Coordinates of C-alpha atoms in Angstrom, one line a residue:
X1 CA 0.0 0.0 0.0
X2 CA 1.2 3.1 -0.7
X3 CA 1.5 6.1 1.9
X4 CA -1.3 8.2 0.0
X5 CA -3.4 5.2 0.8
X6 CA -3.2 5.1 4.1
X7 CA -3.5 8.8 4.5
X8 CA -7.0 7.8 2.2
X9 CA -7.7 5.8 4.7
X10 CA -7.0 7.1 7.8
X11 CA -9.5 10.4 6.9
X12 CA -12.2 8.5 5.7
X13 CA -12.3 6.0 9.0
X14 CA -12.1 9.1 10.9
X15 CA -15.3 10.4 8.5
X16 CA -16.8 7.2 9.4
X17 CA -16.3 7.5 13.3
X18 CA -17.8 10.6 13.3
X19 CA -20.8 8.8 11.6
X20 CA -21.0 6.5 14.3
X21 CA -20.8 8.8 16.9
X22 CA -23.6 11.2 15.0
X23 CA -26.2 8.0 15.3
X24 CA -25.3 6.8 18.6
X25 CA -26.6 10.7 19.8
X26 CA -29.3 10.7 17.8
X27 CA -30.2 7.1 19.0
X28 CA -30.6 8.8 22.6
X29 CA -34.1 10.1 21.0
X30 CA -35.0 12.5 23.3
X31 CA -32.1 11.9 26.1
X32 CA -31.5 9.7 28.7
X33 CA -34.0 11.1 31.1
X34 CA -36.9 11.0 29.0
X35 CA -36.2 7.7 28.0
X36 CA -36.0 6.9 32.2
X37 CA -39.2 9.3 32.6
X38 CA -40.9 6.6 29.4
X39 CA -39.5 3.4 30.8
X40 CA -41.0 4.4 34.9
X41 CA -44.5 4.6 32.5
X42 CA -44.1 1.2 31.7
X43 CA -44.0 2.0 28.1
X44 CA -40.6 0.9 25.3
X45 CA -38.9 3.5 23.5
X46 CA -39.7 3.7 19.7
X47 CA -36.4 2.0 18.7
X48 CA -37.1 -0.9 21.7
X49 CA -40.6 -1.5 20.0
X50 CA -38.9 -1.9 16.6
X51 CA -36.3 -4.6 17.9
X52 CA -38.8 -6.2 19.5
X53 CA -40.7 -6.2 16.7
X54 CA -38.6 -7.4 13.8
X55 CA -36.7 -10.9 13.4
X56 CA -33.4 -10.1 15.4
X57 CA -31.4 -12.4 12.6
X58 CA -32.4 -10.4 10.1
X59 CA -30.7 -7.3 8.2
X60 CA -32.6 -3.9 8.9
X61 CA -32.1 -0.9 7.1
X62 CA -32.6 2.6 8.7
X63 CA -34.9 5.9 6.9
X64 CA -34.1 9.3 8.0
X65 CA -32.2 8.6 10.9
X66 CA -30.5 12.1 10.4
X67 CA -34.2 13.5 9.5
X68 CA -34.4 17.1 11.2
X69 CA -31.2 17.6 12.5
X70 CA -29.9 20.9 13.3
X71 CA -33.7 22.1 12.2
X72 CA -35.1 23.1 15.2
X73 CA -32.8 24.3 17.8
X74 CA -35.3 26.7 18.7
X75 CA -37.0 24.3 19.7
X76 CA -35.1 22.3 21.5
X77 CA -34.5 20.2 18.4
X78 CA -36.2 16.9 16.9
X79 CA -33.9 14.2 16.4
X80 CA -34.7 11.4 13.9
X81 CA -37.3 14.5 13.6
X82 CA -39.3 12.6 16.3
X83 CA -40.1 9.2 14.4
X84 CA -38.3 6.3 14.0
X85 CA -38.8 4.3 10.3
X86 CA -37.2 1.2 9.9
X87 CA -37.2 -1.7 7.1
X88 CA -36.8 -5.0 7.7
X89 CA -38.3 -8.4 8.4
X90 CA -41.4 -9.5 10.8
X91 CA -41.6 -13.6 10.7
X92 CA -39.8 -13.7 7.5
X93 CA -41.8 -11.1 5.8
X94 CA -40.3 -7.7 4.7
X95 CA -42.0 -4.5 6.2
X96 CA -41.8 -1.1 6.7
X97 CA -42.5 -0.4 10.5
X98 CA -42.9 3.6 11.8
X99 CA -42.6 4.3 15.2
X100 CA -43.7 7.8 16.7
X101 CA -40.4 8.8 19.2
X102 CA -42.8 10.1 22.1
X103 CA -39.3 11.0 24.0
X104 CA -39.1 13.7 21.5
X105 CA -41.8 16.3 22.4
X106 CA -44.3 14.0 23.4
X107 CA -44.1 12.7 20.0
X108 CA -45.4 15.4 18.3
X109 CA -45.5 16.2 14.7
X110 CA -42.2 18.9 13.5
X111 CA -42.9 19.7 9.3
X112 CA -40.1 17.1 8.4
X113 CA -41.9 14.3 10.7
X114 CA -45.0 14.9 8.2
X115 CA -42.1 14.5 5.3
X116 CA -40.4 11.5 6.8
X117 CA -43.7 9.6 7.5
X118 CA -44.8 10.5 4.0
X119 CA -41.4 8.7 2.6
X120 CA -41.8 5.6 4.3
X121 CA -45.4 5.4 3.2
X122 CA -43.6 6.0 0.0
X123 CA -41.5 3.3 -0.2
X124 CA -44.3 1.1 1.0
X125 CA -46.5 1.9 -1.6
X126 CA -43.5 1.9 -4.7
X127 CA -42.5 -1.9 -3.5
X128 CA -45.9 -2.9 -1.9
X129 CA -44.7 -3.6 1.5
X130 CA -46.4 -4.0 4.2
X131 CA -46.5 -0.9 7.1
X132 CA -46.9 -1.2 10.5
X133 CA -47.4 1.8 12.7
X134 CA -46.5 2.1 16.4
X135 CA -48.3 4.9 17.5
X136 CA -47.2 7.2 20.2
X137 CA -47.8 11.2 19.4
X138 CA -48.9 14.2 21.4
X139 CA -50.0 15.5 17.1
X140 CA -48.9 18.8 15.5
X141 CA -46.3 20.8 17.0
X142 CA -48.3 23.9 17.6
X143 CA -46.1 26.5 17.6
X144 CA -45.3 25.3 13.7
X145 CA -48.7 24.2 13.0
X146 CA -48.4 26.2 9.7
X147 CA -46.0 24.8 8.3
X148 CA -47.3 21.1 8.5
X149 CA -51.2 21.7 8.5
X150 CA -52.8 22.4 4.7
X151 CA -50.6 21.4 2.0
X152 CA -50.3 18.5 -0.2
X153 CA -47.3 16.9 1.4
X154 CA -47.9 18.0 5.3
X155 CA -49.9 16.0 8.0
X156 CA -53.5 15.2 5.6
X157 CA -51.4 13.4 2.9
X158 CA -50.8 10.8 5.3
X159 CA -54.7 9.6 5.7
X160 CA -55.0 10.2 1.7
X161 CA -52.3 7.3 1.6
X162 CA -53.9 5.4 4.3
X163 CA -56.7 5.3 1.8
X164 CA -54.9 4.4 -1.0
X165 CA -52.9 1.9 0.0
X166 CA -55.5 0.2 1.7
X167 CA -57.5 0.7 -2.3
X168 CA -54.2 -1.7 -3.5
X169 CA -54.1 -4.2 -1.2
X170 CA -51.2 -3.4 0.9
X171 CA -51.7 -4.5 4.8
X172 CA -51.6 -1.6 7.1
X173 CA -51.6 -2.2 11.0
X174 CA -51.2 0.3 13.7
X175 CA -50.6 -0.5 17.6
X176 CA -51.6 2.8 19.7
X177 CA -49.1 2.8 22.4
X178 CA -49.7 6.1 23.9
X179 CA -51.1 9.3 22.7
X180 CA -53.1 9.2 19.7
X181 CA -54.7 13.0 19.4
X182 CA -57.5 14.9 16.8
X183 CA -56.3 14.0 13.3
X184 CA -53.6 11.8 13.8
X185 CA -56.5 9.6 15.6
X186 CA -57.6 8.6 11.7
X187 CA -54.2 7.1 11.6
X188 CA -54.8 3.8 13.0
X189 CA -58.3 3.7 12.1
X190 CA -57.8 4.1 8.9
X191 CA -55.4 1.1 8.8
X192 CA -56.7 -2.6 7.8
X193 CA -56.6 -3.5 11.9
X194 CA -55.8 -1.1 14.9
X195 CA -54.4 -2.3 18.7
X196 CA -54.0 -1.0 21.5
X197 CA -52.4 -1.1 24.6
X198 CA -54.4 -1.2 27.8
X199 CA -54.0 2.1 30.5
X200 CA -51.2 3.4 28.4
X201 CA -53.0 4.1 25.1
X202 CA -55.5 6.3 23.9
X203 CA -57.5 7.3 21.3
X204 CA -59.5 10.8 20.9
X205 CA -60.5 13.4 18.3
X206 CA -60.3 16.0 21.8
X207 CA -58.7 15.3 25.1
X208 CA -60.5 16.1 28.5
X209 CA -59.2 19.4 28.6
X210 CA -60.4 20.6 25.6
X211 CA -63.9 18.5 25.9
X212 CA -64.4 20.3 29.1
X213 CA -63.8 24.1 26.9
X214 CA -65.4 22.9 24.5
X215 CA -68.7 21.4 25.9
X216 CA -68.4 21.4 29.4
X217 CA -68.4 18.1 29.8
X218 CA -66.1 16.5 32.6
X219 CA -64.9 13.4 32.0
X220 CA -61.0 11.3 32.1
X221 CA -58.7 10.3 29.4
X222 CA -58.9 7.0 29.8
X223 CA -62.9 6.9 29.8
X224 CA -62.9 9.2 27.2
X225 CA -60.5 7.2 24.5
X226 CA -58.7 4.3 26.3
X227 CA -58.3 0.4 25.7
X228 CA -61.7 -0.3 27.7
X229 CA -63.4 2.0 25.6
X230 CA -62.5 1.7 22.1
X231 CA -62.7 -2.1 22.3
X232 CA -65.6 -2.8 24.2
X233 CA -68.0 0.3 23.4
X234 CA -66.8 2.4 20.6
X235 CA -65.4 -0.5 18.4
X236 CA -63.2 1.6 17.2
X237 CA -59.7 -0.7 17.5
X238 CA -59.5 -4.4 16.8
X239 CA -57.4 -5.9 19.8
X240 CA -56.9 -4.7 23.3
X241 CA -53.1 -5.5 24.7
X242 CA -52.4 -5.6 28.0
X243 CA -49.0 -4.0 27.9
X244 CA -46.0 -3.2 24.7
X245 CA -44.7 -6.4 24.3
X246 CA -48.1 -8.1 24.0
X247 CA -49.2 -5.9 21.3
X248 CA -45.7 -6.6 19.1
X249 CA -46.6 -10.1 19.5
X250 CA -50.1 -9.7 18.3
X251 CA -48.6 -8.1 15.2
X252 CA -46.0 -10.5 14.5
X253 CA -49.1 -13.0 14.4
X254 CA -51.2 -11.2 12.0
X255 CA -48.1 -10.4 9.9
X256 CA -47.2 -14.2 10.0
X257 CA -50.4 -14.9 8.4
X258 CA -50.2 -12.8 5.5
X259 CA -50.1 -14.1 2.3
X260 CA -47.4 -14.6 -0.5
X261 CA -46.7 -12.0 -3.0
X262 CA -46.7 -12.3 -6.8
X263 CA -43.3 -11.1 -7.4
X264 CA -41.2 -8.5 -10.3
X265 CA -39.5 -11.4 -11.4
X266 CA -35.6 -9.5 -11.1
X267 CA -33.0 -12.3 -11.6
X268 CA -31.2 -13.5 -8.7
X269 CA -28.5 -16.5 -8.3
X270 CA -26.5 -17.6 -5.2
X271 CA -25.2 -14.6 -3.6
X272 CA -21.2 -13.9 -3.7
X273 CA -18.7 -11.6 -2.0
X274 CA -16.8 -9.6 -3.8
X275 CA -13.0 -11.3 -4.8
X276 CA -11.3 -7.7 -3.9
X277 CA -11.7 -6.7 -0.5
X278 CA -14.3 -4.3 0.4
X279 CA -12.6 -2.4 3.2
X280 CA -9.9 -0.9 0.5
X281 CA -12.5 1.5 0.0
X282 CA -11.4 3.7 2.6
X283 CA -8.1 3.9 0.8
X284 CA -8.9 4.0 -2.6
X285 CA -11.3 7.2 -1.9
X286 CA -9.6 10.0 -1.7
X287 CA -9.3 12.5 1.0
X288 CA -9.5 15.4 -1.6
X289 CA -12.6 15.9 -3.9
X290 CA -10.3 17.2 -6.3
X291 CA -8.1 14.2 -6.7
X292 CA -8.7 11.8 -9.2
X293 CA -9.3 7.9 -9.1
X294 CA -10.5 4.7 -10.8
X295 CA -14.4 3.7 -9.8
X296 CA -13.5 0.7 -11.5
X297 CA -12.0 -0.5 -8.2
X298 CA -14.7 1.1 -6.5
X299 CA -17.2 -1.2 -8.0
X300 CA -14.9 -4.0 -7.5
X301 CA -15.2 -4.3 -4.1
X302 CA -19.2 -3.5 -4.1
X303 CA -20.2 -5.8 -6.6
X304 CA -20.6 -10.4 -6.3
X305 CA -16.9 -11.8 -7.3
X306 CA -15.9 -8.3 -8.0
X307 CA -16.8 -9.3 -11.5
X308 CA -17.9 -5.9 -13.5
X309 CA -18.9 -6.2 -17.1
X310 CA -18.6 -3.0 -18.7
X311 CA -20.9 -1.6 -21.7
X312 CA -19.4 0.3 -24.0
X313 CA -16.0 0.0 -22.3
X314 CA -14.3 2.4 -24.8
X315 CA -16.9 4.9 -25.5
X316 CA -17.8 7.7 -23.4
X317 CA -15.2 6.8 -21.0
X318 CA -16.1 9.6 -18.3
X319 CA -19.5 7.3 -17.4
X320 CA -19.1 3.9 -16.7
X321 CA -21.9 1.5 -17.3
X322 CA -22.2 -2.5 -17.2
X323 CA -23.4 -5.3 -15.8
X324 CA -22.7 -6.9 -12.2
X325 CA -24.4 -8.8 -9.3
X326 CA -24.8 -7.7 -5.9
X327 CA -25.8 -10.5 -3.4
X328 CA -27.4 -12.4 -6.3
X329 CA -29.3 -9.8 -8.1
X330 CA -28.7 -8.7 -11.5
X331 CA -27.9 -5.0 -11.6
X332 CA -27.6 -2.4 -13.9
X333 CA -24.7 0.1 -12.6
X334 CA -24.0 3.3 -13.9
X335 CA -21.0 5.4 -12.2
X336 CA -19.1 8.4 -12.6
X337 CA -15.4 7.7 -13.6
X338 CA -13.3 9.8 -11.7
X339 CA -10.2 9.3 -13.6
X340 CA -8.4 11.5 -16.3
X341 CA -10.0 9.7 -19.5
X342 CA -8.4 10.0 -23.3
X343 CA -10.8 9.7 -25.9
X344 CA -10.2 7.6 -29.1
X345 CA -9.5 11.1 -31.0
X346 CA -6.6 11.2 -28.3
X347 CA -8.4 13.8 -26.1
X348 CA -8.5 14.2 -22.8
X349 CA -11.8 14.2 -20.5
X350 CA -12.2 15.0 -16.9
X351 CA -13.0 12.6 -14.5
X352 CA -16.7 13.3 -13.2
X353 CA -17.9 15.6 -15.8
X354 CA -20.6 14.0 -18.2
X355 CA -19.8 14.6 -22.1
X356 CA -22.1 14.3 -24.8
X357 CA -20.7 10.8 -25.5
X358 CA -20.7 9.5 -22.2
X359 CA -24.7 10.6 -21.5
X360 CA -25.7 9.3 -25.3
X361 CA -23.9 5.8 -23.8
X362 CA -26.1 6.2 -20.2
X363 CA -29.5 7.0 -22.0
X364 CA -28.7 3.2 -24.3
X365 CA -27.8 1.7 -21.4
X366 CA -30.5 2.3 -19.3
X367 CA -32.9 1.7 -22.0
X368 CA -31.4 -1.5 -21.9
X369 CA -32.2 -2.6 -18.6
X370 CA -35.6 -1.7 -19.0
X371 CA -36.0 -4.2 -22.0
X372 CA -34.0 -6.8 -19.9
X373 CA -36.0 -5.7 -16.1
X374 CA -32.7 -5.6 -14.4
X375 CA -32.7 -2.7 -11.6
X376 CA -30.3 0.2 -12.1
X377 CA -27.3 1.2 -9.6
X378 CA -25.8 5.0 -10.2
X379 CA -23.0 5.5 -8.2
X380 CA -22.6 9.5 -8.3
X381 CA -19.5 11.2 -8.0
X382 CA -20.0 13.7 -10.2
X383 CA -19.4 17.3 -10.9
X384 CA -21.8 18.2 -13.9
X385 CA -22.3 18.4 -17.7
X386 CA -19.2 19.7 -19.7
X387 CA -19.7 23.4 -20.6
X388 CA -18.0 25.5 -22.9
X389 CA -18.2 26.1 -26.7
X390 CA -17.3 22.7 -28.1
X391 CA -19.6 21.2 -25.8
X392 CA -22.4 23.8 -27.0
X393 CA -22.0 23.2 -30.4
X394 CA -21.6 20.0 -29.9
X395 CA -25.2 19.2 -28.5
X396 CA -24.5 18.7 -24.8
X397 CA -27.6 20.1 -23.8
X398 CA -29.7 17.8 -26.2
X399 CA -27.7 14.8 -25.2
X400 CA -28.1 15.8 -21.4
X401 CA -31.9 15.5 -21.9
X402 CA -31.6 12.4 -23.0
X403 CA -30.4 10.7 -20.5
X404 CA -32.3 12.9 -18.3
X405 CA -35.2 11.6 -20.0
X406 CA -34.2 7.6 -19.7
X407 CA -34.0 8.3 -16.6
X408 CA -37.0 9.6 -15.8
X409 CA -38.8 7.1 -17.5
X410 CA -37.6 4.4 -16.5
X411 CA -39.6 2.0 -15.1
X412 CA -37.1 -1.0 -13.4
X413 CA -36.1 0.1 -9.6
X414 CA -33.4 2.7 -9.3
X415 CA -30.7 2.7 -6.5
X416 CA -28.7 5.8 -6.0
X417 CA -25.5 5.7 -3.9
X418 CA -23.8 9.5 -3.7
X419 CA -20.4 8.4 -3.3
X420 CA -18.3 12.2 -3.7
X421 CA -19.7 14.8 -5.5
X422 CA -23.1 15.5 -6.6
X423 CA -23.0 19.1 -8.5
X424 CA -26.1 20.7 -10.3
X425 CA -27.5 18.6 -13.3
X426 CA -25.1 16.4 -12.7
X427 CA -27.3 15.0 -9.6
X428 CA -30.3 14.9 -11.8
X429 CA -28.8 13.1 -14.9
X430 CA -27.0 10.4 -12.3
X431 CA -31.1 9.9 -10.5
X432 CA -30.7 12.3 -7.8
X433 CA -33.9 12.5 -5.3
X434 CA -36.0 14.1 -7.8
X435 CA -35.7 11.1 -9.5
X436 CA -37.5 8.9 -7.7
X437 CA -35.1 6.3 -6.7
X438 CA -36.7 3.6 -4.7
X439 CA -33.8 4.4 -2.2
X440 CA -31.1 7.1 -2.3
X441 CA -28.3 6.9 0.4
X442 CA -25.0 9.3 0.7
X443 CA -21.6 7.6 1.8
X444 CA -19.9 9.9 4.6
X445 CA -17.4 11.6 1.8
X446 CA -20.3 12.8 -0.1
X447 CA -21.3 16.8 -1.1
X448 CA -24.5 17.4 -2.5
X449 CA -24.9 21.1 -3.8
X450 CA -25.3 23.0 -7.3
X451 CA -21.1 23.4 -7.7
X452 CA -18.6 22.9 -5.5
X453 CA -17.7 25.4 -2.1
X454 CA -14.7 26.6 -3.9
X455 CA -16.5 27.8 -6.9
X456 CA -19.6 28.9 -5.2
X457 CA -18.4 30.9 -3.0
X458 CA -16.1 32.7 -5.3
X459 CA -19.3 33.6 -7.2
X460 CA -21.1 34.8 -4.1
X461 CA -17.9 37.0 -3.3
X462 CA -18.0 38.9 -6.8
X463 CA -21.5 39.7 -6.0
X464 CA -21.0 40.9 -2.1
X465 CA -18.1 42.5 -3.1
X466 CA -20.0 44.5 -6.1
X467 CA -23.0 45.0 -3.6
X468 CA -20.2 46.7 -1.4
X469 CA -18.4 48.6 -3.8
X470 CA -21.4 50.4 -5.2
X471 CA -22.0 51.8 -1.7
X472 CA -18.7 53.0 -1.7
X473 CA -16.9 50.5 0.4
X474 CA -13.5 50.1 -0.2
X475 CA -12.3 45.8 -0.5
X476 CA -8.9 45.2 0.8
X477 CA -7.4 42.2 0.2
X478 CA -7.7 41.6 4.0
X479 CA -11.6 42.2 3.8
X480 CA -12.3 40.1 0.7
X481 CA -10.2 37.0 2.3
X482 CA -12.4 37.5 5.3
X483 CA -15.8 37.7 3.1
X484 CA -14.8 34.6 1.0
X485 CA -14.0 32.4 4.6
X486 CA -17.3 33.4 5.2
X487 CA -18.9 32.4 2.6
X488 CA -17.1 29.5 1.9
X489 CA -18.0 28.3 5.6
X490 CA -22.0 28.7 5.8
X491 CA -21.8 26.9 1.9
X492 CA -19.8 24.0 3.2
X493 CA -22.1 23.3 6.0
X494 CA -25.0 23.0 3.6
X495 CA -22.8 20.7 0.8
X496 CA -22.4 18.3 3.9
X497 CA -24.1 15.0 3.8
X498 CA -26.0 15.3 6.9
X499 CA -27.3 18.8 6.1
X500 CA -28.9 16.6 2.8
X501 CA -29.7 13.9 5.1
X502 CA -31.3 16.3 7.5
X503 CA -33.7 17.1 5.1
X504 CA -34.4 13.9 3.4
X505 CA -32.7 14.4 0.0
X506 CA -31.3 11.7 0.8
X507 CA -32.5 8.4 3.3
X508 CA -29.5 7.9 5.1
X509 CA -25.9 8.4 5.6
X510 CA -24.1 5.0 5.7
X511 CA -20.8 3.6 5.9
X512 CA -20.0 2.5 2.5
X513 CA -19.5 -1.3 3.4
X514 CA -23.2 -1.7 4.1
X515 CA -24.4 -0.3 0.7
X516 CA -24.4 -4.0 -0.8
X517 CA -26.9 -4.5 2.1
X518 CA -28.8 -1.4 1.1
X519 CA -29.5 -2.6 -2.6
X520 CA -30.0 -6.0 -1.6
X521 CA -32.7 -5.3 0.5
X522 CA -34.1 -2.3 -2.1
X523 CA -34.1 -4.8 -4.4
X524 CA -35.9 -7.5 -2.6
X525 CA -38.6 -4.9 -1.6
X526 CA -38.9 -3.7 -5.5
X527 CA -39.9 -7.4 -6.5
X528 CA -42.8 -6.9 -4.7
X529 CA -44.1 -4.6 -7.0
X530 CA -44.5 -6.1 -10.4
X531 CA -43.8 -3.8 -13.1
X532 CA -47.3 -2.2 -14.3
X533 CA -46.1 0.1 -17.6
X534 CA -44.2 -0.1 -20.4
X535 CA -40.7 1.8 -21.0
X536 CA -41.2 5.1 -22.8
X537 CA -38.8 7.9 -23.6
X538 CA -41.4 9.8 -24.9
X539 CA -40.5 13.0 -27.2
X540 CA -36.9 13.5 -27.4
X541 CA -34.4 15.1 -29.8
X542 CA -32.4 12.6 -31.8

């Protein structure tokens, strides 16, 4: 190994510690002493339920764990944005499973919690999973009511997909496990079967204190909406619990009884590791975004046997596309090659950048797949289109729509894996969020913005400075270096990773040797969901 290797690796395991020690505080939910204050109730914690509730033997893959962080300081802050959304497997059967975090303001509902719920019913209703909701909420955050109230994707949509998925067939089940206030009490009734746990859980449109404003009428929580009540007079829930654990176990039987699915049909053979060994990643990434480097030994050490077989090896060199497996399924993988590439004219390309070549070979290639159903893999490191005047002339903007256009169209599962860079068009050619990818994840090395911090905020200085001359300021060289560190600073805290994870441009932030994990299991949840149209590109210019 050579010594910029290990200076490779040493920053990105020091990248991937502080991943770790990012989720082990956000795992705290609410802290310690709320989760002491929960437990002396007699109730789990949302992640505890979860355990509990899915096959410990089985892999599990984390949404959003990052959702809402550094949102709402102001607040007092909403981490995992106050929900908890895992994937994984109940008695052998894949499931989503949503958890309200009631250690986190009571559970109540922050404007990304509306977002991050509305993904996971996403997912379950792209691959047809099953959804389980544990439910545990104080409701809407008041003092940002307006911001998750109205609109199409705040608190309603969540009922309007209650009622669609239940119009497709796909099992819903909720457990109330505590609160369960005004509108969010349509959530587990609008589910195919509702639980509840006795003293601890309750159900009402209005709690006493506002029945008594309201109406005058005096009258308890638990004799207004509790266990006794909604199972024995009301009807309203299905199953009556006597405590956490005996609700999880009444959903693991009615999950074990679901029936099979008709599945997508994606090939898959005996699973393999990779022949190269995966944990040279760290050293084969490089600390600088600038530096170049092969993705070809990237994929090597993602991919079954490390066997890669590349379309259209020697055309469009600064894309790389071909065929691979990962755990068994047949994939479609389409990267960004970082490395210096020389055309067969004898020119040279830039690593990263997409030329009219290399997205004319993409849009085949993912045309491809569709005709063959194998799921597509982009593995984004990339900085953008190639500007200038050859380019212009040379169609890049027609050929960029293309593959825009494949991509949008396509109709086989898409995986997206944000390795370095993800600049501008470049994030929407390579199937950024806006893509719909079934399930987009960001390694800890990754920067998500519209150009890089260098170049942004050397464009943001030659405005400020402008803005500041014309009001007669004078810019010494002293002044303009302390503007640009400015700038530079607040833009390279919002082309960080967990600033996009925050947000949920992105579902998680992962260590990269678990992204063979991540498509597996996207994969296996896509074949739930046979394919329902045909591949189209639609209008495009040829």
């Amino acid at each position: 190994m050579d010594i910029n290797f290990n200076k490779n690796e040493d920053h990105n395991k020091l990248l991937l510690s502080d991943l770790r020690k990012r989720l082990s505080e956000v795992k705290l939910g609410g802290g310690e002493k709320r989760i002491a204050k929960h437990h002396a109730k007699g109730k789990m914690t949302a992640r505890e339920r979860i355990n509990y509730l899915l096959d410990e033997k089985k892999p599990t893959i984390e949404i959003g764990a990052f959702a809402g962080d550094g949102m709402y300081e102001e607040h007092g802050g909403a981490p995992s944005g106050g929900v908890v959304v895992k994937m994984g497997y109940i008695k052998g059967k894949q499931c989503m499973v949503v958890a309200n975090d009631a250690t986190v303001k009571a559970g109540a509902w922050f404007p990304i919690t509306a977002k991050k719920n509305l993904r996971a019913q996403e997912i379950a209703i792209e691959n047809r999973l099953p959804i389980i909701y544990l439910v545990d909420s104080a409701g809407v955050y008041l003092p940002m009511q307006d911001e998750i109230f109205p609109d199409k994707e705040h608190f309603g949509r969540i009922f309007r997909n209650n009622a669609v998925m239940s119009s497709m067939g796909i099992t819903q089940i909720a457990a109330v496990m505590g609160s369960c206030v005004a509108g969010g009490a349509y959530l587990p009734i609008m589910s195919d079967e509702a639980l509840i746990v006795d003293k601890t859980g309750s159900i009402f449109l209005a709690g006493s204190y506002l029945v008594k404003a309201a109406i005058g009428e005096s009258i308890d929580n638990e004799t207004l909406g509790g266990a006794t009540t909604h199972c024995e007079i009301s009807g309203v829930t299905d199953y009556k619990a006597k405590d956490d654990k005996d609700a999880l176990d009444t959903i693991k039987n009615i999950v074990s009884k679901i029936g099979d699915y008709t599945p997508a049909g994606y090939n898959r053979e005996a699973p393999a590791k990779p022949k190269e060994n995966p944990e040279d990643i760290h050293g084969i990434l490089p600390r600088s975004r600038a530096v170049q480097y092969d993705m070809v030994e990237i994929i090597k050490r993602l991919v079954d046997n490390s066997t890669f077989e590349q379309y259209k090896e020697g055309y469009g060199k600064t894309l790389l596309t071909g065929y691979a497996r990962i755990d068994g399924w047949a994939v479609g993988i389409v990267a960004n090659q970082r490395s210096l590439v020389k055309t067969t004219k004898g020119e040279m390309q830039f690593g990263g950048v997409i030329y009219s070549d290399s997205a004319d070979k993409a849009t085949r290639f993912i045309a491809n797949c569709n005709q063959k159903k194998i799921p597509l893999v982009f593995l984004q490191d990339v900085t953008g289109f190639m500007v200038g005047s050859k380019s212009e002339h040379g169609g890049i903007i027609k050929d960029g729509a293309k593959m825009v256009n494949a991509v949008s169209n396509s109709v086989v599962p898409k995986f997206t894996i944000v390795i370095g860079n993800s600049y501008g068009a470049g994030n929407y050619a390579m199937c950024g969020k806006a893509y719909d990818p079934r399930l987009i994840v960001a390694w800890p090395s990754a920067e998500l913005a519209v150009m890089s911090g260098n170049s942004a905020a050397k464009v943001l200085l030659q405005i400020e400075t402008a803005s500041l001359k014309k009001k007669g300021e004078t810019i010494t060289p002293e002044v303009e270096k302390e503007l640009y560190d400015r700038i530079k600073a607040r833009y390279d805290r919002q082309i960080s990773p967990y600033y996009a994870a925050s947000r949920l441009w992105t579902d998680a932030v992962i260590d990269p040797l678990d992204t063979r994990k991540w498509i597996s299991m996207g994969i296996e949840a896509a074949n739930h969901a046979p394919i329902e149209k045909a591949f189209n590109l639609g209008v495009i210019q040829v």
